[in-house]
mmCIF file of C-alpha atoms in Angstrom:
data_model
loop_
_atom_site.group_PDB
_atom_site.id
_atom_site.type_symbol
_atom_site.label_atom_id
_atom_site.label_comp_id
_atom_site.label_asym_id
_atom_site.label_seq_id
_atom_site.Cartn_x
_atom_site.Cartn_y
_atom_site.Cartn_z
ATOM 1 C CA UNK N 1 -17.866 18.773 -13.700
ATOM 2 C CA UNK N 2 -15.659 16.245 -14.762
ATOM 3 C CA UNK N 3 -16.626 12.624 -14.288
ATOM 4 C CA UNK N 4 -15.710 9.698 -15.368
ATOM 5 C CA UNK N 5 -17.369 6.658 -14.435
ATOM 6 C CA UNK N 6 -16.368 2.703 -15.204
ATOM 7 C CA UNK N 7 -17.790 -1.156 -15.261
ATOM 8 C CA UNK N 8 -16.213 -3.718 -16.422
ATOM 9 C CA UNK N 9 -18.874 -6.341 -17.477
ATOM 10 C CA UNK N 10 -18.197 -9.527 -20.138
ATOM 11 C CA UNK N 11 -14.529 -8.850 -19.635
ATOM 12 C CA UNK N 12 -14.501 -5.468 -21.442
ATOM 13 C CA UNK N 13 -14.337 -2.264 -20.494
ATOM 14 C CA UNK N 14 -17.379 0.438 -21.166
ATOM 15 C CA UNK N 15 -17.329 4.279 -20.033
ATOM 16 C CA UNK N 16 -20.517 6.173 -19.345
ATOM 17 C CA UNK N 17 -21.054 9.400 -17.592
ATOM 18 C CA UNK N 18 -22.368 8.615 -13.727
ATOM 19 C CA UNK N 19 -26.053 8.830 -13.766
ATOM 20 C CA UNK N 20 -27.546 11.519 -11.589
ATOM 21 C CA UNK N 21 -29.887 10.823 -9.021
ATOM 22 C CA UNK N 22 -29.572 6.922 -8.237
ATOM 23 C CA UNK N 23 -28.591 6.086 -5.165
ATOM 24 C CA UNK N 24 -26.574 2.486 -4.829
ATOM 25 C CA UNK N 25 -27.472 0.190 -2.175
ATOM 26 C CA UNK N 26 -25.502 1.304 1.425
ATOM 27 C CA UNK N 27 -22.281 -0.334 1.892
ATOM 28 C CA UNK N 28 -18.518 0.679 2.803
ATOM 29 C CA UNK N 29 -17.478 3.076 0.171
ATOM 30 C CA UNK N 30 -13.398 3.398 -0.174
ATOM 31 C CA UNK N 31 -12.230 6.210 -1.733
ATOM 32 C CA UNK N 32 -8.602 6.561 -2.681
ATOM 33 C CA UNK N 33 -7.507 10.576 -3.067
ATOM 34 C CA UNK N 34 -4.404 11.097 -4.880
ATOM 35 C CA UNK N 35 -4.409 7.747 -6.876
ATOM 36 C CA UNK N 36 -0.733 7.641 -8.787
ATOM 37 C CA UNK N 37 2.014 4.839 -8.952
ATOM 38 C CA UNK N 38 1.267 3.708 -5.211
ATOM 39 C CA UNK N 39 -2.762 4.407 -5.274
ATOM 40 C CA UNK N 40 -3.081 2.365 -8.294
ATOM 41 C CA UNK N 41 -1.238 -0.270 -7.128
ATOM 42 C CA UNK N 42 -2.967 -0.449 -4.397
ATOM 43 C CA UNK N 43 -6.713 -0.457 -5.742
ATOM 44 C CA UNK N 44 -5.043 -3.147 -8.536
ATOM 45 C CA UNK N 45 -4.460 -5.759 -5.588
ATOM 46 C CA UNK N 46 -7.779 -5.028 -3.858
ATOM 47 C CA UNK N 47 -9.626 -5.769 -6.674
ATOM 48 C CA UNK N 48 -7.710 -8.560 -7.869
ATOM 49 C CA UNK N 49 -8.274 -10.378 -4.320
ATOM 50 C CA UNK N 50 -12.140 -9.337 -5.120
ATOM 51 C CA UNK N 51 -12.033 -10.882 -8.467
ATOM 52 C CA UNK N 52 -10.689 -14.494 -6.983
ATOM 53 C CA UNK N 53 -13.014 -14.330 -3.828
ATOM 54 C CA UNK N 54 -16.081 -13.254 -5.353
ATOM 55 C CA UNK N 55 -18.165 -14.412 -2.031
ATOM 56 C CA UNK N 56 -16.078 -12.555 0.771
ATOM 57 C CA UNK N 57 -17.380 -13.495 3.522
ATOM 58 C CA UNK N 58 -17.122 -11.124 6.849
ATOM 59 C CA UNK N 59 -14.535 -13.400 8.341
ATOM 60 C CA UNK N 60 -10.862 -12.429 9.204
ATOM 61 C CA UNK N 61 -9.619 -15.433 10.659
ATOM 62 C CA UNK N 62 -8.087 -16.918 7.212
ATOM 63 C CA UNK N 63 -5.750 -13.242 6.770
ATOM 64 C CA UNK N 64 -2.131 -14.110 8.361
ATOM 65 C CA UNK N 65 -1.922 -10.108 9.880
ATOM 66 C CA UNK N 66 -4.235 -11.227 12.407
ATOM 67 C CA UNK N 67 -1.796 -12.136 15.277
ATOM 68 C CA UNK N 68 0.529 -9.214 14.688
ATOM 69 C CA UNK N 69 -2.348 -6.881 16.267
ATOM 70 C CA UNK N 70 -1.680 -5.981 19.588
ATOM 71 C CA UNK N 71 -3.760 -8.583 22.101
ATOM 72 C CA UNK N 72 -6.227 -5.876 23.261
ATOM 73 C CA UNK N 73 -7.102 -5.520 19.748
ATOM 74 C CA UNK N 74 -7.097 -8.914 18.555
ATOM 75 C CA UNK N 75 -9.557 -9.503 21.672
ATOM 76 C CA UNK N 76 -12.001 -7.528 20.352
ATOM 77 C CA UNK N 77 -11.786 -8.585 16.935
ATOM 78 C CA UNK N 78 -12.280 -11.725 17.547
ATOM 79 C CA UNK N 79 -15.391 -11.020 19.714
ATOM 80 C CA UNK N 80 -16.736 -8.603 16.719
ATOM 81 C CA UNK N 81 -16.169 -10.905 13.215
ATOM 82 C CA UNK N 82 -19.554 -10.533 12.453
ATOM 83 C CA UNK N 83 -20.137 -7.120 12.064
ATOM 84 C CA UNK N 84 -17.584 -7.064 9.623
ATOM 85 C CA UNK N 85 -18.007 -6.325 5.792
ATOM 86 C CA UNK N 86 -15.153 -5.453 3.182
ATOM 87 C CA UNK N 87 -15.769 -2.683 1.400
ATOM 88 C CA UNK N 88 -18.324 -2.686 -1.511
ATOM 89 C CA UNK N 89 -17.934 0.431 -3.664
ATOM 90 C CA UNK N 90 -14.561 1.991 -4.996
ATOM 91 C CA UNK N 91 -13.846 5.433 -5.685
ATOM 92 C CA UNK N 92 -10.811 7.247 -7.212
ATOM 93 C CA UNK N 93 -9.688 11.189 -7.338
ATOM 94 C CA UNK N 94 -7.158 12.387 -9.864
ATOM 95 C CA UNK N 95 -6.077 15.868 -11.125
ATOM 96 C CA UNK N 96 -6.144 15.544 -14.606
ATOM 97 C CA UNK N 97 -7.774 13.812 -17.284
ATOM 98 C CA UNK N 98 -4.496 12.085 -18.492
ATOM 99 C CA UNK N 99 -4.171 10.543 -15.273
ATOM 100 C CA UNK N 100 -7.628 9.858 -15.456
ATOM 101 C CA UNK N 101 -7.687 7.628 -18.651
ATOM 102 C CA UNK N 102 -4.242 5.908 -17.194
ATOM 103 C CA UNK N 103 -5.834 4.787 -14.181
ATOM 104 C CA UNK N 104 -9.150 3.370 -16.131
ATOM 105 C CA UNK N 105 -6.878 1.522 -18.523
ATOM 106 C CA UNK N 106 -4.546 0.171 -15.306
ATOM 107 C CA UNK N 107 -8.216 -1.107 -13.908
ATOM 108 C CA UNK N 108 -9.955 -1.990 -16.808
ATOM 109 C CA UNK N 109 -9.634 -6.445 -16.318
ATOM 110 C CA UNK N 110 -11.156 -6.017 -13.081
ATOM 111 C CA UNK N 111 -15.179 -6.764 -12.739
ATOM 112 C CA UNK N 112 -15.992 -3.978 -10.045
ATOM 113 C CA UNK N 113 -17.184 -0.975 -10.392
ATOM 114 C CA UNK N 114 -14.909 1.929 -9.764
ATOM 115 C CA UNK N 115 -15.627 5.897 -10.088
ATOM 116 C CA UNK N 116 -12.860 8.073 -11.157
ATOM 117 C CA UNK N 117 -13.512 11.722 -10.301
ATOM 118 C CA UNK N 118 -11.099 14.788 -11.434
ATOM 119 C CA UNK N 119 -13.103 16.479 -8.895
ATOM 120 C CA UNK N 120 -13.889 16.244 -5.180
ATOM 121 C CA UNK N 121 -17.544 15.631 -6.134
ATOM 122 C CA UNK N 122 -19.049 12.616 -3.603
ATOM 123 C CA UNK N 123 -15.762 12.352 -1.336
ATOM 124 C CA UNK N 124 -18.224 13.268 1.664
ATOM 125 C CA UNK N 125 -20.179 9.955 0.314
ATOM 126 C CA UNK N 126 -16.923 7.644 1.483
ATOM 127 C CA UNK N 127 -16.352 5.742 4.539
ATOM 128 C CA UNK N 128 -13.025 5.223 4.034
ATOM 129 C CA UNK N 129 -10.364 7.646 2.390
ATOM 130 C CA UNK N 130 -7.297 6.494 1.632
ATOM 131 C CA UNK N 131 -4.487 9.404 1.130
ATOM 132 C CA UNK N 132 -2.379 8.920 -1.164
ATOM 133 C CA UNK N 133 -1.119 11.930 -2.861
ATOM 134 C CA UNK N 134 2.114 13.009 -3.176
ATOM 135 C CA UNK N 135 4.068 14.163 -0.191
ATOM 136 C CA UNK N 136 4.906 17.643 -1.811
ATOM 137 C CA UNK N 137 0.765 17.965 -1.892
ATOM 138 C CA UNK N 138 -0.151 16.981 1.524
ATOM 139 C CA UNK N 139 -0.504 21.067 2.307
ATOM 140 C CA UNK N 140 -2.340 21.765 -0.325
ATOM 141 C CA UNK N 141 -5.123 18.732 -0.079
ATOM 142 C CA UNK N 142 -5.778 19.091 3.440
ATOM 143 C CA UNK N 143 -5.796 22.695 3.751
ATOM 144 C CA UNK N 144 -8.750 22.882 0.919
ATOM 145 C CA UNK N 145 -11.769 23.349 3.339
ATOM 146 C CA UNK N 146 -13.661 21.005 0.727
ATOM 147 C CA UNK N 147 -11.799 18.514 1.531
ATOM 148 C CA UNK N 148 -11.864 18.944 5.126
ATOM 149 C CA UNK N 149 -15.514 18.931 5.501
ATOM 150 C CA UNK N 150 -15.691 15.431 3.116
ATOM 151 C CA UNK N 151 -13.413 14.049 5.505
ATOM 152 C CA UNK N 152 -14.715 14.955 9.294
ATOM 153 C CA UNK N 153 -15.553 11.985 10.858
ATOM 154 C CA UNK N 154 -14.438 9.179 8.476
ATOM 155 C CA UNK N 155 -11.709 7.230 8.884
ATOM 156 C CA UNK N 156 -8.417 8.162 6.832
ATOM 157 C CA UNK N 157 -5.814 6.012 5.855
ATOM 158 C CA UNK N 158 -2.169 8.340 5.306
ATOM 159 C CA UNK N 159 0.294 6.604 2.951
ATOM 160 C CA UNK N 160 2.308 9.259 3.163
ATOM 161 C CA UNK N 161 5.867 9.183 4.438
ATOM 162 C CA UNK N 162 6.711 11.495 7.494
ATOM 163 C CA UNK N 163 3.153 12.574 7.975
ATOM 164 C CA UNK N 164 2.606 11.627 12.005
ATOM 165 C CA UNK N 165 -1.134 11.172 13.046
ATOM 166 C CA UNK N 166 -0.824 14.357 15.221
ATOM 167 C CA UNK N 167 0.365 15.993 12.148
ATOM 168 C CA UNK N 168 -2.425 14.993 9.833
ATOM 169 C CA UNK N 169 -5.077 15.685 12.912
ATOM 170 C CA UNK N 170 -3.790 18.843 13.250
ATOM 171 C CA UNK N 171 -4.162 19.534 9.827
ATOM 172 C CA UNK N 172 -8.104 18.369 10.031
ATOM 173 C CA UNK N 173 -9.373 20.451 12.833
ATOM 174 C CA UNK N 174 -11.153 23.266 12.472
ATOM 175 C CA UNK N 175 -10.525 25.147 15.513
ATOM 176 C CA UNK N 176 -13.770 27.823 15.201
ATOM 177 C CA UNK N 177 -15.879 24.680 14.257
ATOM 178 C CA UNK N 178 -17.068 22.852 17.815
ATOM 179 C CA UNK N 179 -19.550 20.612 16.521
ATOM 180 C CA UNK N 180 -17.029 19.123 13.605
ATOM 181 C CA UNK N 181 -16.816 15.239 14.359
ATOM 182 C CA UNK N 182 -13.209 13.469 14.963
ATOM 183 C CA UNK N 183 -11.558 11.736 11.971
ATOM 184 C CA UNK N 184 -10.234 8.054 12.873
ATOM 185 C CA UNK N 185 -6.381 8.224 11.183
ATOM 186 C CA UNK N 186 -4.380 5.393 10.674
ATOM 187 C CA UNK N 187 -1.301 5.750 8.889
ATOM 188 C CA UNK N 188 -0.254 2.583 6.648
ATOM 189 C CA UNK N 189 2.684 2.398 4.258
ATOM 190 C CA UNK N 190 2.583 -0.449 1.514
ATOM 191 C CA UNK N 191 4.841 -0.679 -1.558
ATOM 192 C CA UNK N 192 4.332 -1.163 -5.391
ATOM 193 C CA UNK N 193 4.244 -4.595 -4.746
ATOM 194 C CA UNK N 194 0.601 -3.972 -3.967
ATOM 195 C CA UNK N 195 -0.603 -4.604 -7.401
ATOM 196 C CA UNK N 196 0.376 -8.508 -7.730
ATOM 197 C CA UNK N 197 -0.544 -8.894 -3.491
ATOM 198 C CA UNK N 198 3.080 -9.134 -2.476
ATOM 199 C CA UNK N 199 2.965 -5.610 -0.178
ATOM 200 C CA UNK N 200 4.969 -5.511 3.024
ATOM 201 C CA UNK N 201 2.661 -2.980 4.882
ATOM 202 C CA UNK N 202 3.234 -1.156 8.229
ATOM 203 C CA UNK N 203 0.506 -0.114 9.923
ATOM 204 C CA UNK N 204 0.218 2.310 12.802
ATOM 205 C CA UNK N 205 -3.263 2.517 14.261
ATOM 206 C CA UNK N 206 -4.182 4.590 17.495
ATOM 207 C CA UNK N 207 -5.251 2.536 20.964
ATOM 208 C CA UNK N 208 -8.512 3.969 20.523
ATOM 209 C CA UNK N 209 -9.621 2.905 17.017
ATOM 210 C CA UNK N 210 -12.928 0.989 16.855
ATOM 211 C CA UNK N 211 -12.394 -2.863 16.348
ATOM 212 C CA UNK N 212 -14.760 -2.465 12.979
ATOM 213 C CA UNK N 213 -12.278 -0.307 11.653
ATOM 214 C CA UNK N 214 -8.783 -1.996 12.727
ATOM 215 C CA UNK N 215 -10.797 -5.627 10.770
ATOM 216 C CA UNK N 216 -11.441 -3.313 8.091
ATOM 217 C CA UNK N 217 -7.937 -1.647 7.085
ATOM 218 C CA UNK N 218 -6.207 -5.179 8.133
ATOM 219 C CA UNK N 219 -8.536 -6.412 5.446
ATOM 220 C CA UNK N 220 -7.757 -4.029 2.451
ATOM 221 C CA UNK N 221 -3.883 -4.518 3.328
ATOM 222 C CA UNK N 222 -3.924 -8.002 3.650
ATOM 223 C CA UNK N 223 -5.585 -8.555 0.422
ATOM 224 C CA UNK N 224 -2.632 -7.285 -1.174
ATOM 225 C CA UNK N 225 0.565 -8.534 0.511
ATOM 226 C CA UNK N 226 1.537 -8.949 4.636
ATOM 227 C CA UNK N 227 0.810 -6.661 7.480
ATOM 228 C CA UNK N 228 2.706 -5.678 10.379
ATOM 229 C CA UNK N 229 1.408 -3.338 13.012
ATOM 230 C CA UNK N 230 3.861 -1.110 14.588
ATOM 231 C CA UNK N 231 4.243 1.710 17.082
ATOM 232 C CA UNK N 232 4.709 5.663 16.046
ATOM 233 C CA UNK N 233 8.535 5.441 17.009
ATOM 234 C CA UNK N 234 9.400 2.665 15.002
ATOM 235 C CA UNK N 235 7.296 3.725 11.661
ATOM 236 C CA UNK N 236 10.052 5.798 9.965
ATOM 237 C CA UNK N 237 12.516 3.423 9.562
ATOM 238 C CA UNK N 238 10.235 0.637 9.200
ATOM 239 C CA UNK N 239 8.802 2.820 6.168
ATOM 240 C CA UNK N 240 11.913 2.615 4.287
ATOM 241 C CA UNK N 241 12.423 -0.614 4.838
ATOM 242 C CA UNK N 242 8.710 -1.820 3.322
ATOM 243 C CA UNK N 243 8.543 0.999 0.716
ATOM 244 C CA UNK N 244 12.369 1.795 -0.610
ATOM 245 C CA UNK N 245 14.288 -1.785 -0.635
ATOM 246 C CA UNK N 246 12.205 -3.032 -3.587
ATOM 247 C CA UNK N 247 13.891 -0.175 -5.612
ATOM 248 C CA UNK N 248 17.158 -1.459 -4.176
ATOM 249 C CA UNK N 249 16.348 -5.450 -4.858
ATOM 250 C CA UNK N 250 15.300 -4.468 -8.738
ATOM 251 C CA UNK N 251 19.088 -2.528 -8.834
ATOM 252 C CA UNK N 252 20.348 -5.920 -7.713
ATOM 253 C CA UNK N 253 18.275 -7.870 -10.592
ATOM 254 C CA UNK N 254 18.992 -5.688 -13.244
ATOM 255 C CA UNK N 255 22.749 -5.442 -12.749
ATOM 256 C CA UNK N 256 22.824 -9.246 -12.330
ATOM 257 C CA UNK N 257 20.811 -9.351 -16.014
ATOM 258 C CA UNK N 258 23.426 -6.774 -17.406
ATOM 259 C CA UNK N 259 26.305 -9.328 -16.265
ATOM 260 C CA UNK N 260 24.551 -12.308 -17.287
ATOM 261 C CA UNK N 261 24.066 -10.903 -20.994
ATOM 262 C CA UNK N 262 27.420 -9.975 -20.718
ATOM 263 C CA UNK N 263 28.169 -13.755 -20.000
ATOM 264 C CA UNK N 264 26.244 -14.466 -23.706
ATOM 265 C CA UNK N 265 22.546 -15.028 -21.644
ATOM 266 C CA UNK N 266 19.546 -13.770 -23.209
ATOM 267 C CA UNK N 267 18.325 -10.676 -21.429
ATOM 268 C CA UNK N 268 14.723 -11.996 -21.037
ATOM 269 C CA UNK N 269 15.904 -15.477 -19.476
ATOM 270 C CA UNK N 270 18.400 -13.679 -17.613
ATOM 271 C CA UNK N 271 15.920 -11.059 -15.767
ATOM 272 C CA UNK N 272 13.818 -14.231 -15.117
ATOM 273 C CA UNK N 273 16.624 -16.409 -13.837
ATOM 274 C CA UNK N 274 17.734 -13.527 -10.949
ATOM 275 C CA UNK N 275 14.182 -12.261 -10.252
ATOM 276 C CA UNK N 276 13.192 -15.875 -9.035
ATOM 277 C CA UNK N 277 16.625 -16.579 -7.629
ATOM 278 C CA UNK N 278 15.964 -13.606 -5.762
ATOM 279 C CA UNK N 279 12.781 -14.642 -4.635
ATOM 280 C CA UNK N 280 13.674 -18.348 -4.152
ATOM 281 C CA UNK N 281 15.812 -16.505 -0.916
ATOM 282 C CA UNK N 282 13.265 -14.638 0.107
ATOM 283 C CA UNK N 283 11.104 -18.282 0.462
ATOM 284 C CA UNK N 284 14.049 -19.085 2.106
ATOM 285 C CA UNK N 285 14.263 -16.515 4.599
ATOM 286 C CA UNK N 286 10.376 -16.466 5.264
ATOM 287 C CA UNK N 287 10.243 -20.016 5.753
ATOM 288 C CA UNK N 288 12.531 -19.184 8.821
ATOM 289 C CA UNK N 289 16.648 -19.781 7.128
ATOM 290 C CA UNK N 290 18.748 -17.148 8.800
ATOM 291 C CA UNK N 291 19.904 -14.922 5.953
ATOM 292 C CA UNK N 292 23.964 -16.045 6.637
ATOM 293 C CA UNK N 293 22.679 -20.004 6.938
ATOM 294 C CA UNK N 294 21.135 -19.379 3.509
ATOM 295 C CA UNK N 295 24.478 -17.981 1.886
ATOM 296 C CA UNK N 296 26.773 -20.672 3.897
ATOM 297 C CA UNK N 297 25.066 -23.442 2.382
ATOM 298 C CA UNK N 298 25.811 -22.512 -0.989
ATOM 299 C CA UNK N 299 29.274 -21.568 -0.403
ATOM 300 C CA UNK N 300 30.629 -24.376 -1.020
ATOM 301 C CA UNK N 301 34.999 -25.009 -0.101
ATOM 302 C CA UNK N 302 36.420 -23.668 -3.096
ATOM 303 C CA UNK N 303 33.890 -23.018 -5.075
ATOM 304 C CA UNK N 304 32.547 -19.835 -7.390
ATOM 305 C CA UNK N 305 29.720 -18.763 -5.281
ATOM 306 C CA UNK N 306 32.370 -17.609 -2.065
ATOM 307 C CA UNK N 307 34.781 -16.147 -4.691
ATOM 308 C CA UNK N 308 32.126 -13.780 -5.518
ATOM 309 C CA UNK N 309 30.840 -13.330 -2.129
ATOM 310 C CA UNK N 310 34.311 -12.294 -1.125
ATOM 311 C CA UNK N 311 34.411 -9.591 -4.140
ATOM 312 C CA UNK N 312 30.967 -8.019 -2.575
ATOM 313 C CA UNK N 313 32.538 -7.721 0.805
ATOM 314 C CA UNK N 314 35.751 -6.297 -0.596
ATOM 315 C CA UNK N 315 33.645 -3.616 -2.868
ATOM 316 C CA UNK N 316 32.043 -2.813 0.048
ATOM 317 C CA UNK N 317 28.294 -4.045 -0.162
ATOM 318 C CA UNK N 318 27.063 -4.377 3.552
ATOM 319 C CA UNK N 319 28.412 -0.724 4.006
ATOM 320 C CA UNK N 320 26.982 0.879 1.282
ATOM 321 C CA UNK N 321 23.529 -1.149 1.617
ATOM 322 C CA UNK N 322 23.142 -0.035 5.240
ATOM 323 C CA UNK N 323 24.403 3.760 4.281
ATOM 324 C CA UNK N 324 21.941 3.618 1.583
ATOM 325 C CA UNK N 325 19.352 2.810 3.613
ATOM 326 C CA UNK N 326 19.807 4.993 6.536
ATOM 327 C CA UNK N 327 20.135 7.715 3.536
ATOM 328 C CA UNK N 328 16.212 7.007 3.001
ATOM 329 C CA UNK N 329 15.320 6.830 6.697
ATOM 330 C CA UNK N 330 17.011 10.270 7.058
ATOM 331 C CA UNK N 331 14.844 11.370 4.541
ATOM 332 C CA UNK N 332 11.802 10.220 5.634
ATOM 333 C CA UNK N 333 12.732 11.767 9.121
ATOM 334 C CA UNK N 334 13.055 15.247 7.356
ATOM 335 C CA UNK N 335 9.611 14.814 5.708
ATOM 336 C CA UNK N 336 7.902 14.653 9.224
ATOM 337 C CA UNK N 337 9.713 17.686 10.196
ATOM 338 C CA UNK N 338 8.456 20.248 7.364
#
């Protein structure tokens, strides 16, 4: 058995083996299986919001996702606050040791205790499982009858693209097995942003999921970025959107760098220049500036910024943004078919 176990006191980082036969105090447990780019990313921002709000409190009221839910769900919320607790322990499954040490190292600033396991050993001890393996794998995990027994009757959290909840359910039962309980699935899709709490995350979440459970999931995603709650026929393209465009938007920054260092700018002050340009639009946008307001007020009669708007349009950029795009929703659509 394989184990690897990490705390984080004084600001450094000490590994010990886990010692057998204490029990921890009950509280949530969140396991993430399948923790790579995304997973890590994810447990980053949750413990970073853990670090700055040392005394979470059971409320939700101060997270902005709040009002997306739909009303039935935001009536019982709001009637349920305080039963209410964020989860408490973190847990983390890998395949190999490699991944192993890069996940400890990705985690080690961070003063809460997290287990990384190469093993399955203590999944059945977590409340929440979040999947997050890689797409390719999805057959593989879930059809390992370990895995399936860990997981009856907690709540599981699919970040994986094309994977429907009657997909994953299906996947769960165990037909010859009457007396196995019914997993809660949710299926959530965040982005890399996750890791400095700027995720866009979808969330699809059945009618009949406990209030408990919606406050808790709204609570792990909103501690790392914005939540929007959205219906099974819109989650596909809403998926790309949220999870593929920051690949696009770091295209953008990085050929603007390359063309600003052309222009005799340092490469460092360049990358910094367009990232927060780019971001300074986003603001923008957020703060409620339709997107062609934004771009008409700095087009100024004769001036340099229309000249090169006009060269986009001519090259083609709408076109082969939205082709792009629909490229990656295709995509996704094909995942949910195999």
């Amino acid at each position: 058995m394989d184990i690897f176990f990490r705390r984080i006191e004084h600001g450094g980082a000490s590994h010990s083996p886990i010692e057998e036969g204490k029990t921890p105090k009950r509280s949530t447990t969140l396991a993430v299986l399948g923790c790579g780019n995304l997973g890590t990313s994810l447990l980053c921002g949750i413990l970073a919001t853990l670090k700055d709000r040392p005394n979470e409190t059971s409320s939700l009221q101060s997270f902005p996702s709040l009002p997306n839910l739909p009303s039935s769900s935001r009536h019982e919320i709001d009637n349920e606050t305080a039963s209410f607790t964020p989860p408490a322990n973190f847990a983390a499954y890998v395949r190999t040791t490699a991944s192993a040490s890069r996940l400890a190292t990705a985690l080690a600033s961070f003063p809460t205790h997290v287990r990384i396991y190469k093993d399955l050993e203590n999944l059945h001890k977590a409340d929440i499982i979040i999947l997050a393996c890689q797409r390719a794998d999805l057959q593989v995990c879930l059809g390992n009858s370990e895995v399936r027994a860990a997981l009856a009757g907690k709540t599981l959290i699919s970040l994986l693209p094309g994977a429907t909840i009657q997909m994953l359910s299906s996947m769960l039962a165990t037909p010859d097995d009457t007396s196995q309980q019914p997993n809660t699935i949710i299926r959530a899709m965040a982005n890399t942003s996750s890791s400095v709490r700027q995720s866009m995350t979808i969330i699809e979440a059945p009618s009949s999921t406990p209030a408990p459970i919606l406050k808790t999931v709204d609570w792990i995603f909103t501690s790392i970025g914005t939540v929007k709650h959205l219906s099974a026929h819109n989650f596909d393209p809403a998926t790309s959107l949220c999870a593929s465009t920051p690949a696009f938007f770091a295209l953008v920054v990085e050929a603007l760098t390359d063309a600003a260092v052309s222009a005799e700018l340092a490469r460092e002050d360049a990358q910094i220049m367009a990232a927060q340009a780019m971001k300074g639009c986003a603001e923008l946008i957020l703060a409620g500036h339709h997107p062609a307001h934004v771009r008409d007020e700095i087009s100024t009669p004769g001036g340099s910024t229309i000249r090169g708007l006009l060269r986009l349009e001519k090259s083609g950029v709408r076109s082969n943004l939205a082709e792009a795009f629909l490229e990656c929703v295709k995509a996704v659509e094909n995942l949910g078919k195999n």
